[in-house]
């Protein structure tokens, strides 16, 4: 963790970091015990003023609930979208409830995957507004690839009408997951996918694009470097 903090400071060319997240998509709620040393390291740097807030990102409702109880955690970055895609161990309503409890406990919350990895691209306003209206959510992480997307998103987040000429520029998901012929069918990626989008067929991994939210948790675990998101 110390190396990661130093790396982040050098890469960002800053002498402090506003929010440092532990990433824990597939972890169990015991993540805080399992990673106690990492959390302690973050705490030490927070005490020195090098880190302003400590957080955790997660797809798992149980981790949102557990993080709510951990006093060292200032920020929770949960997956939430109106389809419930990517949420592990519960429904949209369960996640909204967990977010509400975390908010009441004084945690800062910002949302991940409000557009479900591009699946809700045709319902931009409804999808963003669904997440914006969840009590406790104060920010939403949004990926954008061009100026038109930025302008549309600014209109939505400022509650302004979107001009027709902007809307007519169809925004498309810019990425897709590919599995190459180098796949050996080991199944490691299947285990790593929180959305159950991967399976093995005829000795090779296959992806269900209807379930894939492009979270990127599968490609680093592939020993054959067979998964690409491009
Ligand atoms: S981890 Fe890689 S090699 Fe293993 S099944 Fe998945 S894509 Fe194939
Ligand atoms: S990017 Fe990989 S891990 Fe994430 S949902 Fe898609 S297939 Fe699953």
Coordinates of C-alpha atoms and ligand atoms in Angstrom, one line a residue:
X1 CA 0.0 0.0 0.0
X2 CA 2.8 2.4 0.8
X3 CA 4.3 1.8 -2.7
X4 CA 0.9 2.5 -4.2
X5 CA 0.5 5.7 -2.3
X6 CA 4.0 6.9 -3.3
X7 CA 3.3 5.9 -6.9
X8 CA 0.0 7.8 -6.9
X9 CA 1.7 10.9 -5.4
X10 CA 4.4 10.8 -8.0
X11 CA 2.1 10.1 -11.0
X12 CA -0.3 12.9 -10.0
X13 CA 2.6 15.2 -9.1
X14 CA 0.9 16.2 -5.9
X15 CA 1.9 16.2 -2.2
X16 CA -1.5 14.9 -1.1
X17 CA -4.3 12.8 -2.4
X18 CA -8.0 13.8 -1.8
X19 CA -9.5 10.3 -1.8
X20 CA -7.5 7.0 -1.8
X21 CA -9.7 4.0 -2.6
X22 CA -9.2 0.4 -1.9
X23 CA -10.6 -1.6 -4.8
X24 CA -12.5 -4.7 -3.7
X25 CA -15.0 -5.9 -6.3
X26 CA -15.1 -9.6 -5.4
X27 CA -14.0 -9.3 -1.8
X28 CA -16.1 -10.5 1.1
X29 CA -17.2 -8.1 3.9
X30 CA -14.2 -9.4 5.8
X31 CA -12.0 -7.4 3.4
X32 CA -11.3 -4.9 6.2
X33 CA -9.8 -7.7 8.4
X34 CA -8.0 -9.3 5.5
X35 CA -6.5 -6.0 4.4
X36 CA -6.0 -4.6 7.9
X37 CA -2.4 -3.7 7.2
X38 CA -3.3 -1.8 4.0
X39 CA -6.0 0.1 5.9
X40 CA -3.6 0.9 8.7
X41 CA -1.1 2.2 6.2
X42 CA -3.8 4.5 4.6
X43 CA -4.7 5.7 8.1
X44 CA -1.1 6.5 8.9
X45 CA -0.8 8.6 5.8
X46 CA -4.1 10.2 6.6
X47 CA -2.8 11.2 10.0
X48 CA 0.2 12.8 8.3
X49 CA -2.2 14.7 5.9
X50 CA -0.9 13.0 2.8
X51 CA -4.4 11.4 2.3
X52 CA -7.5 13.4 3.0
X53 CA -10.1 10.6 2.9
X54 CA -10.0 6.8 2.7
X55 CA -12.6 4.9 0.7
X56 CA -13.5 1.6 -0.8
X57 CA -15.1 0.7 -4.2
X58 CA -17.4 -2.3 -4.3
X59 CA -20.1 -4.2 -6.2
X60 CA -21.1 -6.0 -3.0
X61 CA -24.0 -4.9 -0.8
X62 CA -22.4 -6.6 2.2
X63 CA -19.3 -4.5 1.8
X64 CA -21.3 -1.3 1.7
X65 CA -22.9 -2.4 5.0
X66 CA -19.6 -3.4 6.5
X67 CA -17.9 -0.2 5.4
X68 CA -20.7 1.8 7.1
X69 CA -19.5 0.3 10.4
X70 CA -15.8 1.0 9.9
X71 CA -14.9 4.4 11.3
X72 CA -11.7 4.7 9.2
X73 CA -13.7 4.6 6.0
X74 CA -14.8 8.0 4.9
X75 CA -16.0 7.3 1.4
X76 CA -17.9 4.4 -0.3
X77 CA -17.9 4.0 -4.1
X78 CA -20.7 1.5 -4.8
X79 CA -22.0 0.2 -8.1
X80 CA -25.6 1.4 -8.6
X81 CA -27.7 1.7 -11.7
X82 CA -31.4 1.4 -12.4
X83 CA -31.1 -2.1 -13.8
X84 CA -29.1 -3.3 -10.9
X85 CA -26.4 -4.7 -13.3
X86 CA -23.2 -5.7 -11.5
X87 CA -24.6 -5.5 -8.0
X88 CA -23.5 -8.6 -6.1
X89 CA -25.8 -10.4 -3.5
X90 CA -28.9 -8.3 -3.8
X91 CA -31.2 -6.0 -5.7
X92 CA -31.2 -2.4 -6.7
X93 CA -33.5 -1.7 -3.7
X94 CA -31.1 -3.5 -1.4
X95 CA -28.2 -1.4 -2.6
X96 CA -30.2 1.8 -2.3
X97 CA -31.0 0.9 1.3
X98 CA -27.4 0.2 2.1
X99 CA -26.4 3.5 0.5
X100 CA -29.0 5.3 2.7
X101 CA -27.7 3.6 5.8
X102 CA -24.1 4.6 4.9
X103 CA -25.2 8.2 4.3
X104 CA -27.0 8.3 7.7
X105 CA -23.7 7.1 9.3
X106 CA -21.9 10.1 7.7
X107 CA -20.1 8.3 4.9
X108 CA -19.5 10.1 1.6
X109 CA -20.9 8.2 -1.4
X110 CA -20.3 8.5 -5.0
X111 CA -21.7 6.2 -7.6
X112 CA -20.1 3.8 -10.0
X113 CA -21.5 2.5 -13.4
X114 CA -24.7 4.6 -13.4
X115 CA -25.0 3.7 -17.1
X116 CA -24.3 0.0 -16.4
X117 CA -21.1 0.0 -18.5
X118 CA -23.0 1.5 -21.5
X119 CA -26.2 -0.6 -21.4
X120 CA -28.2 2.4 -20.5
X121 CA -26.7 4.7 -23.0
X122 CA -30.1 5.2 -24.7
X123 CA -31.7 6.2 -21.4
X124 CA -29.1 8.8 -20.4
X125 CA -31.3 11.2 -18.5
X126 CA -33.5 8.7 -16.7
X127 CA -30.4 6.6 -15.7
X128 CA -28.4 9.5 -14.4
X129 CA -31.4 11.0 -12.7
X130 CA -32.3 7.7 -11.0
X131 CA -28.8 7.7 -9.4
X132 CA -28.8 11.4 -8.7
X133 CA -32.1 11.1 -6.8
X134 CA -30.8 8.4 -4.4
X135 CA -30.4 10.1 -1.1
X136 CA -26.8 10.1 0.0
X137 CA -25.2 10.0 -3.5
X138 CA -23.3 13.2 -3.9
X139 CA -21.3 12.4 -7.0
X140 CA -21.3 10.1 -10.0
X141 CA -18.2 8.8 -11.8
X142 CA -18.9 9.3 -15.5
X143 CA -16.7 8.3 -18.4
X144 CA -16.7 10.5 -21.5
X145 CA -14.9 10.3 -24.8
X146 CA -15.7 13.4 -26.6
X147 CA -17.0 17.0 -26.2
X148 CA -20.6 16.2 -27.2
X149 CA -20.8 13.7 -24.4
X150 CA -19.4 16.2 -21.9
X151 CA -21.9 18.9 -23.1
X152 CA -24.9 16.5 -22.8
X153 CA -23.8 15.3 -19.4
X154 CA -23.4 18.9 -18.2
X155 CA -26.9 19.7 -19.3
X156 CA -28.3 16.7 -17.5
X157 CA -26.4 17.4 -14.3
X158 CA -27.4 21.1 -14.4
X159 CA -31.1 20.2 -15.0
X160 CA -31.1 22.0 -18.3
X161 CA -32.9 21.0 -21.5
X162 CA -30.7 19.2 -24.0
X163 CA -30.7 20.9 -27.4
X164 CA -32.0 18.6 -30.1
X165 CA -28.8 18.9 -32.2
X166 CA -26.8 17.5 -29.3
X167 CA -29.3 14.7 -28.7
X168 CA -29.3 13.7 -32.3
X169 CA -25.6 12.9 -32.0
X170 CA -26.0 9.3 -31.0
X171 CA -23.7 8.4 -28.2
X172 CA -22.4 4.9 -28.5
X173 CA -20.6 2.7 -25.9
X174 CA -17.0 3.2 -26.9
X175 CA -15.7 -0.1 -25.7
X176 CA -16.3 -3.8 -26.0
X177 CA -14.8 -6.9 -24.5
X178 CA -13.0 -9.4 -26.7
X179 CA -11.6 -12.8 -25.9
X180 CA -8.8 -14.0 -28.1
X181 CA -7.9 -17.4 -29.4
X182 CA -5.1 -17.6 -26.8
X183 CA -7.8 -18.5 -24.2
X184 CA -6.9 -21.9 -22.6
X185 CA -10.3 -22.3 -20.9
X186 CA -8.9 -22.2 -17.3
X187 CA -12.0 -20.5 -16.0
X188 CA -10.2 -17.9 -13.8
X189 CA -12.0 -15.0 -15.5
X190 CA -15.4 -16.7 -15.0
X191 CA -14.7 -16.7 -11.2
X192 CA -13.6 -13.1 -11.3
X193 CA -16.7 -11.7 -13.1
X194 CA -19.1 -10.1 -10.6
X195 CA -21.8 -9.9 -13.3
X196 CA -21.8 -13.6 -14.3
X197 CA -21.1 -12.5 -17.8
X198 CA -18.5 -15.1 -18.5
X199 CA -18.8 -18.8 -19.0
X200 CA -16.9 -21.7 -20.6
X201 CA -18.1 -23.2 -23.8
X202 CA -16.2 -25.9 -25.7
X203 CA -13.1 -25.2 -23.6
X204 CA -13.0 -21.4 -24.2
X205 CA -14.3 -18.4 -22.3
X206 CA -17.3 -16.7 -23.9
X207 CA -18.8 -13.4 -22.9
X208 CA -22.5 -12.4 -22.7
X209 CA -22.4 -8.8 -23.8
X210 CA -25.9 -8.3 -22.4
X211 CA -24.5 -8.9 -18.9
X212 CA -21.0 -7.4 -19.3
X213 CA -20.7 -4.0 -17.7
X214 CA -17.1 -3.5 -18.8
X215 CA -15.8 -3.3 -15.2
X216 CA -12.5 -4.7 -16.2
X217 CA -12.1 -7.1 -13.3
X218 CA -11.6 -10.1 -15.6
X219 CA -8.7 -9.1 -17.9
X220 CA -6.0 -8.7 -15.2
X221 CA -6.6 -12.2 -13.9
X222 CA -6.2 -14.0 -17.3
X223 CA -2.9 -15.8 -17.3
X224 CA -2.9 -15.8 -21.1
X225 CA -3.6 -12.1 -21.5
X226 CA -6.5 -13.3 -23.7
X227 CA -9.1 -10.7 -22.6
X228 CA -9.1 -7.2 -24.1
X229 CA -11.5 -4.3 -23.5
X230 CA -11.1 -1.9 -26.4
Ligands
LIG1 S1 -8.8 -16.5 -17.7 FE1 -8.1 -16.2 -19.8 S2 -7.4 -18.3 -20.4 FE2 -8.7 -18.5 -18.5 S3 -10.7 -18.9 -19.4 FE3 -10.6 -16.7 -19.0 S4 -9.9 -15.9 -21.0 FE4 -9.5 -18.1 -21.0
LIG2 S1 -15.6 -6.7 -17.9 FE1 -15.2 -8.8 -17.4 S2 -15.6 -9.0 -15.2 FE2 -16.5 -7.1 -15.8 S3 -18.7 -7.6 -16.3 FE3 -17.5 -7.8 -18.2 S4 -16.9 -9.9 -18.4 FE4 -17.5 -9.5 -16.2

